[in-house]
mmCIF file of C-alpha atoms and ligand atoms in Angstrom:
data_model
loop_
_atom_site.group_PDB
_atom_site.id
_atom_site.type_symbol
_atom_site.label_atom_id
_atom_site.label_comp_id
_atom_site.label_asym_id
_atom_site.label_seq_id
_atom_site.Cartn_x
_atom_site.Cartn_y
_atom_site.Cartn_z
ATOM 1 C CA MET A 1105 163.108 178.170 73.382
ATOM 2 C CA ILE A 1106 159.838 176.960 71.825
ATOM 3 C CA ASP A 1107 157.027 179.269 70.633
ATOM 4 C CA TRP A 1108 154.523 176.730 69.330
ATOM 5 C CA ILE A 1109 153.795 173.036 69.886
ATOM 6 C CA ALA A 1110 151.911 171.110 67.215
ATOM 7 C CA PHE A 1111 150.299 167.707 67.562
ATOM 8 C CA ASP A 1112 149.399 165.074 65.033
ATOM 9 C CA ALA A 1113 145.907 163.660 65.681
ATOM 10 C CA ASP A 1114 145.364 160.075 64.406
ATOM 11 C CA ASP A 1115 147.185 157.546 66.594
ATOM 12 C CA THR A 1116 148.790 160.406 68.520
ATOM 13 C CA LEU A 1117 145.799 161.855 70.412
ATOM 14 C CA TRP A 1118 143.183 159.247 69.549
ATOM 15 C CA LYS A 1119 142.832 155.693 68.221
ATOM 16 C CA ASN A 1120 142.818 155.236 64.481
ATOM 17 C CA GLU A 1121 144.996 152.467 63.062
ATOM 18 C CA GLU A 1122 143.106 149.679 64.810
ATOM 19 C CA TYR A 1123 139.904 150.645 62.964
ATOM 20 C CA TYR A 1124 141.746 150.293 59.651
ATOM 21 C CA LEU A 1125 143.095 146.883 60.688
ATOM 22 C CA GLU A 1126 139.560 145.792 61.601
ATOM 23 C CA GLY A 1127 138.264 147.153 58.274
ATOM 24 C CA ARG A 1128 141.000 145.307 56.383
ATOM 25 C CA ASP A 1129 140.065 142.041 58.158
ATOM 26 C CA ARG A 1130 136.414 142.481 57.257
ATOM 27 C CA PHE A 1131 137.350 143.176 53.639
ATOM 28 C CA LEU A 1132 139.515 140.053 53.441
ATOM 29 C CA LYS A 1133 136.705 137.953 54.935
ATOM 30 C CA ILE A 1134 134.315 139.246 52.264
ATOM 31 C CA LEU A 1135 136.800 138.252 49.561
ATOM 32 C CA LEU A 1136 137.568 134.800 51.012
ATOM 33 C CA LYS A 1137 134.615 133.235 49.226
ATOM 34 C CA TYR A 1138 136.120 134.305 45.896
ATOM 35 C CA GLY A 1139 139.284 132.274 46.553
ATOM 36 C CA LEU A 1140 141.562 134.991 47.895
ATOM 37 C CA ASN A 1141 145.257 134.076 48.313
ATOM 38 C CA ALA A 1142 148.308 135.609 50.026
ATOM 39 C CA ALA A 1143 149.497 137.380 46.853
ATOM 40 C CA ASP A 1144 146.120 139.124 46.588
ATOM 41 C CA ILE A 1145 146.465 140.403 50.139
ATOM 42 C CA GLU A 1146 149.905 141.801 49.320
ATOM 43 C CA LYS A 1147 148.438 143.409 46.209
ATOM 44 C CA PHE A 1148 145.810 145.151 48.332
ATOM 45 C CA ASP A 1149 148.463 146.693 50.575
ATOM 46 C CA ARG A 1150 150.389 147.917 47.526
ATOM 47 C CA PHE A 1151 147.266 149.378 45.872
ATOM 48 C CA GLU A 1152 146.409 151.269 49.019
ATOM 49 C CA VAL A 1153 149.758 153.099 48.977
ATOM 50 C CA GLU A 1154 149.673 153.684 45.199
ATOM 51 C CA ASN A 1155 146.196 155.186 45.449
ATOM 52 C CA ILE A 1156 147.271 157.889 47.902
ATOM 53 C CA GLN A 1157 148.375 160.034 44.955
ATOM 54 C CA TYR A 1158 144.811 159.947 43.573
ATOM 55 C CA PHE A 1159 142.577 159.816 46.628
ATOM 56 C CA GLY A 1160 144.772 161.130 49.451
ATOM 57 C CA TYR A 1161 144.745 159.673 52.968
ATOM 58 C CA GLY A 1162 141.699 158.521 54.871
ATOM 59 C CA VAL A 1163 138.685 156.251 54.909
ATOM 60 C CA MET A 1164 137.384 157.197 51.459
ATOM 61 C CA SER A 1165 140.703 156.310 49.860
ATOM 62 C CA PHE A 1166 140.845 153.080 51.870
ATOM 63 C CA VAL A 1167 137.400 151.967 50.745
ATOM 64 C CA LEU A 1168 137.888 152.952 47.099
ATOM 65 C CA SER A 1169 141.075 150.863 47.144
ATOM 66 C CA MET A 1170 139.133 147.909 48.575
ATOM 67 C CA ILE A 1171 136.478 148.190 45.866
ATOM 68 C CA GLU A 1172 139.097 148.524 43.136
ATOM 69 C CA ILE A 1173 141.164 145.559 44.280
ATOM 70 C CA GLY A 1174 137.987 143.547 44.935
ATOM 71 C CA ILE A 1175 136.953 144.003 41.303
ATOM 72 C CA GLU A 1176 140.427 143.115 40.088
ATOM 73 C CA ILE A 1177 140.957 140.025 42.247
ATOM 74 C CA THR A 1178 137.533 138.586 41.401
ATOM 75 C CA GLU A 1179 137.960 139.542 37.740
ATOM 76 C CA GLY A 1180 134.793 141.588 37.922
ATOM 77 C CA LYS A 1181 132.756 138.885 39.664
ATOM 78 C CA ILE A 1182 132.431 140.641 43.040
ATOM 79 C CA GLN A 1183 128.734 140.917 43.858
ATOM 80 C CA SER A 1184 127.079 144.272 44.357
ATOM 81 C CA ALA A 1185 125.939 143.078 47.806
ATOM 82 C CA ASP A 1186 129.616 142.783 48.751
ATOM 83 C CA ILE A 1187 130.413 146.235 47.394
ATOM 84 C CA GLN A 1188 127.474 147.489 49.460
ATOM 85 C CA LYS A 1189 129.116 145.928 52.546
ATOM 86 C CA LEU A 1190 132.318 147.852 51.807
ATOM 87 C CA ILE A 1191 130.427 151.119 51.488
ATOM 88 C CA SER A 1192 128.665 150.407 54.788
ATOM 89 C CA LEU A 1193 132.053 149.701 56.318
ATOM 90 C CA ALA A 1194 133.244 153.142 55.158
ATOM 91 C CA LYS A 1195 130.221 154.843 56.705
ATOM 92 C CA GLU A 1196 130.777 152.953 59.939
ATOM 93 C CA MET A 1197 134.437 153.997 60.047
ATOM 94 C CA LEU A 1198 133.522 157.618 59.296
ATOM 95 C CA SER A 1199 131.024 157.734 62.146
ATOM 96 C CA GLN A 1200 133.186 155.788 64.595
ATOM 97 C CA GLU A 1201 133.299 157.253 68.099
ATOM 98 C CA VAL A 1202 136.535 159.122 68.906
ATOM 99 C CA GLU A 1203 138.572 157.373 71.596
ATOM 100 C CA VAL A 1204 141.134 159.766 73.076
ATOM 101 C CA PHE A 1205 144.208 158.051 74.551
ATOM 102 C CA GLU A 1206 144.687 158.013 78.296
ATOM 103 C CA GLY A 1207 146.553 161.030 79.649
ATOM 104 C CA VAL A 1208 145.950 163.253 76.618
ATOM 105 C CA THR A 1209 143.555 165.698 78.294
ATOM 106 C CA THR A 1210 145.840 166.291 81.287
ATOM 107 C CA LEU A 1211 148.832 166.715 78.997
ATOM 108 C CA LEU A 1212 147.037 169.259 76.804
ATOM 109 C CA GLU A 1213 145.815 171.133 79.863
ATOM 110 C CA THR A 1214 149.396 171.596 81.062
ATOM 111 C CA LEU A 1215 150.924 172.353 77.684
ATOM 112 C CA SER A 1216 148.213 174.790 76.576
ATOM 113 C CA ALA A 1217 148.876 176.837 79.717
ATOM 114 C CA ASN A 1218 152.467 177.318 78.508
ATOM 115 C CA PHE A 1219 152.313 177.315 74.707
ATOM 116 C CA PRO A 1220 149.869 177.945 71.885
ATOM 117 C CA LEU A 1221 148.974 174.506 70.500
ATOM 118 C CA MET A 1222 148.218 173.602 66.910
ATOM 119 C CA LEU A 1223 146.729 170.423 65.473
ATOM 120 C CA ILE A 1224 148.223 169.325 62.155
ATOM 121 C CA THR A 1225 146.417 166.340 60.714
ATOM 122 C CA LYS A 1226 146.035 164.838 57.274
ATOM 123 C CA GLY A 1227 143.105 163.034 55.679
ATOM 124 C CA ASP A 1228 139.529 163.758 54.674
ATOM 125 C CA LEU A 1229 138.670 167.324 55.719
ATOM 126 C CA LEU A 1230 135.132 166.549 56.894
ATOM 127 C CA HIS A 1231 136.154 163.415 58.796
ATOM 128 C CA GLN A 1232 139.091 165.138 60.531
ATOM 129 C CA GLN A 1233 136.989 168.151 61.512
ATOM 130 C CA ARG A 1234 134.270 165.880 62.852
ATOM 131 C CA LYS A 1235 136.738 163.859 64.915
ATOM 132 C CA PHE A 1236 138.320 167.036 66.279
ATOM 133 C CA ALA A 1237 134.922 168.369 67.371
ATOM 134 C CA ALA A 1238 133.915 165.006 68.877
ATOM 135 C CA SER A 1239 137.213 164.585 70.742
ATOM 136 C CA GLY A 1240 136.380 167.330 73.250
ATOM 137 C CA LEU A 1241 139.952 168.620 72.832
ATOM 138 C CA ALA A 1242 139.251 171.688 70.678
ATOM 139 C CA GLN A 1243 139.416 174.049 73.671
ATOM 140 C CA TYR A 1244 143.157 173.374 74.067
ATOM 141 C CA PHE A 1245 144.108 174.288 70.509
ATOM 142 C CA ARG A 1246 144.750 177.724 69.068
ATOM 143 C CA ALA A 1247 144.778 176.442 65.470
ATOM 144 C CA ILE A 1248 143.930 173.403 63.362
ATOM 145 C CA GLU A 1249 145.405 172.590 59.967
ATOM 146 C CA VAL A 1250 143.975 169.705 57.919
ATOM 147 C CA VAL A 1251 146.417 168.963 55.118
ATOM 148 C CA SER A 1252 146.468 166.456 52.280
ATOM 149 C CA ASP A 1253 150.082 165.479 52.923
ATOM 150 C CA LYS A 1254 152.766 166.173 55.505
ATOM 151 C CA SER A 1255 155.847 166.996 53.470
ATOM 152 C CA SER A 1256 158.490 169.472 54.613
ATOM 153 C CA ALA A 1257 157.071 171.937 52.031
ATOM 154 C CA VAL A 1258 153.648 171.702 53.699
ATOM 155 C CA TYR A 1259 155.145 172.299 57.147
ATOM 156 C CA ASP A 1260 157.203 175.156 55.746
ATOM 157 C CA GLY A 1261 154.019 176.774 54.401
ATOM 158 C CA ILE A 1262 152.290 176.475 57.783
ATOM 159 C CA LEU A 1263 155.267 177.912 59.680
ATOM 160 C CA ASN A 1264 155.427 180.840 57.270
ATOM 161 C CA ARG A 1265 151.747 181.565 57.571
ATOM 162 C CA TYR A 1266 151.930 181.667 61.366
ATOM 163 C CA THR A 1267 155.370 183.369 61.290
ATOM 164 C CA ILE A 1268 156.918 180.627 63.406
ATOM 165 C CA GLU A 1269 160.684 180.168 63.371
ATOM 166 C CA PRO A 1270 161.364 176.436 62.661
ATOM 167 C CA THR A 1271 163.890 176.207 65.518
ATOM 168 C CA ARG A 1272 161.143 177.394 67.893
ATOM 169 C CA PHE A 1273 158.591 174.823 66.728
ATOM 170 C CA LEU A 1274 157.972 171.359 68.171
ATOM 171 C CA MET A 1275 155.894 168.679 66.431
ATOM 172 C CA ILE A 1276 154.621 165.660 68.383
ATOM 173 C CA GLY A 1277 153.405 162.566 66.557
ATOM 174 C CA ASN A 1278 153.469 158.816 65.975
ATOM 175 C CA SER A 1279 154.684 158.760 62.366
ATOM 176 C CA LEU A 1280 158.349 159.126 61.462
ATOM 177 C CA ARG A 1281 157.516 159.789 57.819
ATOM 178 C CA SER A 1282 154.821 162.413 58.434
ATOM 179 C CA ASP A 1283 155.431 164.012 61.821
ATOM 180 C CA ILE A 1284 159.133 163.689 62.546
ATOM 181 C CA LEU A 1285 161.463 163.629 59.526
ATOM 182 C CA PRO A 1286 160.002 166.601 57.575
ATOM 183 C CA VAL A 1287 160.092 168.793 60.686
ATOM 184 C CA LEU A 1288 163.698 167.837 61.513
ATOM 185 C CA GLU A 1289 164.580 168.604 57.914
ATOM 186 C CA LEU A 1290 163.325 172.182 58.366
ATOM 187 C CA GLY A 1291 165.364 172.604 61.541
ATOM 188 C CA GLY A 1292 162.463 172.126 63.962
ATOM 189 C CA TRP A 1293 162.058 169.932 67.022
ATOM 190 C CA ALA A 1294 160.203 166.628 66.767
ATOM 191 C CA LEU A 1295 158.974 164.263 69.453
ATOM 192 C CA HIS A 1296 158.150 160.720 68.352
ATOM 193 C CA LEU A 1297 155.709 158.443 70.189
ATOM 194 C CA SER A 1298 157.290 155.094 69.396
ATOM 195 C CA ASP A 1299 154.771 152.798 71.111
ATOM 196 C CA HIS A 1300 151.697 154.199 69.394
ATOM 197 C CA PRO A 1301 150.321 152.045 66.563
ATOM 198 C CA THR A 1302 151.421 153.198 63.113
ATOM 199 C CA TRP A 1303 150.535 152.136 59.592
ATOM 200 C CA SER A 1304 153.635 150.460 58.073
ATOM 201 C CA HIS A 1305 153.669 153.048 55.251
ATOM 202 C CA GLU A 1306 154.238 155.748 57.879
ATOM 203 C CA ASP A 1307 157.397 154.174 59.281
ATOM 204 C CA ASP A 1308 160.525 155.356 57.597
ATOM 205 C CA PRO A 1309 163.604 153.116 57.809
ATOM 206 C CA SER A 1310 165.901 156.135 57.436
ATOM 207 C CA GLU A 1311 165.065 157.165 60.985
ATOM 208 C CA LYS A 1312 167.207 160.147 61.968
ATOM 209 C CA ASN A 1313 167.136 159.776 65.716
ATOM 210 C CA ASP A 1314 170.714 160.932 66.185
ATOM 211 C CA GLN A 1315 169.745 164.555 65.725
ATOM 212 C CA GLU A 1316 169.807 166.870 68.699
ATOM 213 C CA ARG A 1317 166.272 168.072 68.083
ATOM 214 C CA TYR A 1318 164.831 164.556 67.848
ATOM 215 C CA LEU A 1319 163.116 163.442 71.045
ATOM 216 C CA GLY A 1320 161.832 159.917 71.492
ATOM 217 C CA VAL A 1321 159.396 158.612 74.090
ATOM 218 C CA LYS A 1322 157.168 155.556 74.246
ATOM 219 C CA GLY A 1323 153.862 157.222 75.010
ATOM 220 C CA ILE A 1324 151.812 160.210 76.151
ATOM 221 C CA SER A 1325 152.685 159.810 79.866
ATOM 222 C CA GLN A 1326 156.396 160.466 79.191
ATOM 223 C CA ILE A 1327 156.070 163.672 77.169
ATOM 224 C CA LEU A 1328 156.148 166.222 80.012
ATOM 225 C CA ASP A 1329 159.230 164.685 81.658
ATOM 226 C CA LYS A 1330 160.990 164.591 78.317
ATOM 227 C CA LEU A 1331 160.274 168.276 77.644
ATOM 228 C CA VAL A 1332 161.484 169.268 81.117
ATOM 229 C CA GLU A 1333 164.609 167.107 80.755
ATOM 230 C CA THR A 1334 165.421 168.740 77.413
ATOM 231 C CA GLY A 1335 164.866 172.217 78.817
ATOM 232 C CA LEU A 1336 161.928 172.967 76.490
ATOM 233 C CA LEU A 1337 159.517 173.252 79.414
ATOM 234 C CA SER A 1338 160.355 174.713 82.815
ATOM 235 C CA GLN A 1339 159.018 172.890 85.854
HETATM 236 MG MG1 MG B 36 149.287 159.859 63.167
#
């Protein structure tokens, strides 16, 4: 029934969002001395989303947004020592240790014995490749695709390249916007991890969880049971 299973990486297989939340807190603390207010904080969140079209997803985009908004909020008065702190923060985030979620290795062991697995992740190419290598999970995957966005056109391109029929493809991930909705749109299967942390931009209010090929679980430990229950994996 399924030929390939693909996984998202950030906040699906390993921790990610909490490092961004920590980074955001550190940024706001740096700006506090310049008289930061609530509207400025809102502005930062908006800038970050608007900048995706220029810088893509990932730490570099995050830090460039912080520098840009820092200059704007302080009307150019932000000190170079503070900009230096933001650049150091980026380097720290880029060299952060990879923390794989509990249960992931066992799950991948089981699934890779039954299906070819693919990793489909978006963000900075170098950072994603480094995290993949450091995760110790590479042995379970047949293919890795680092993409700049996860639209249905991007998924369609990947499925064509690997000659995978959409109805025989399952994507597993934490983001409705990036991992679930575009795959359902193509006619594929999608399994959403609802309890994994997700950046608010990645949550889509038009959640289509009434579709037959939409599967929802809270976390990693429930995936195997869900696949067996749906008949996608035989016991
Ligand atoms: Mg993710």
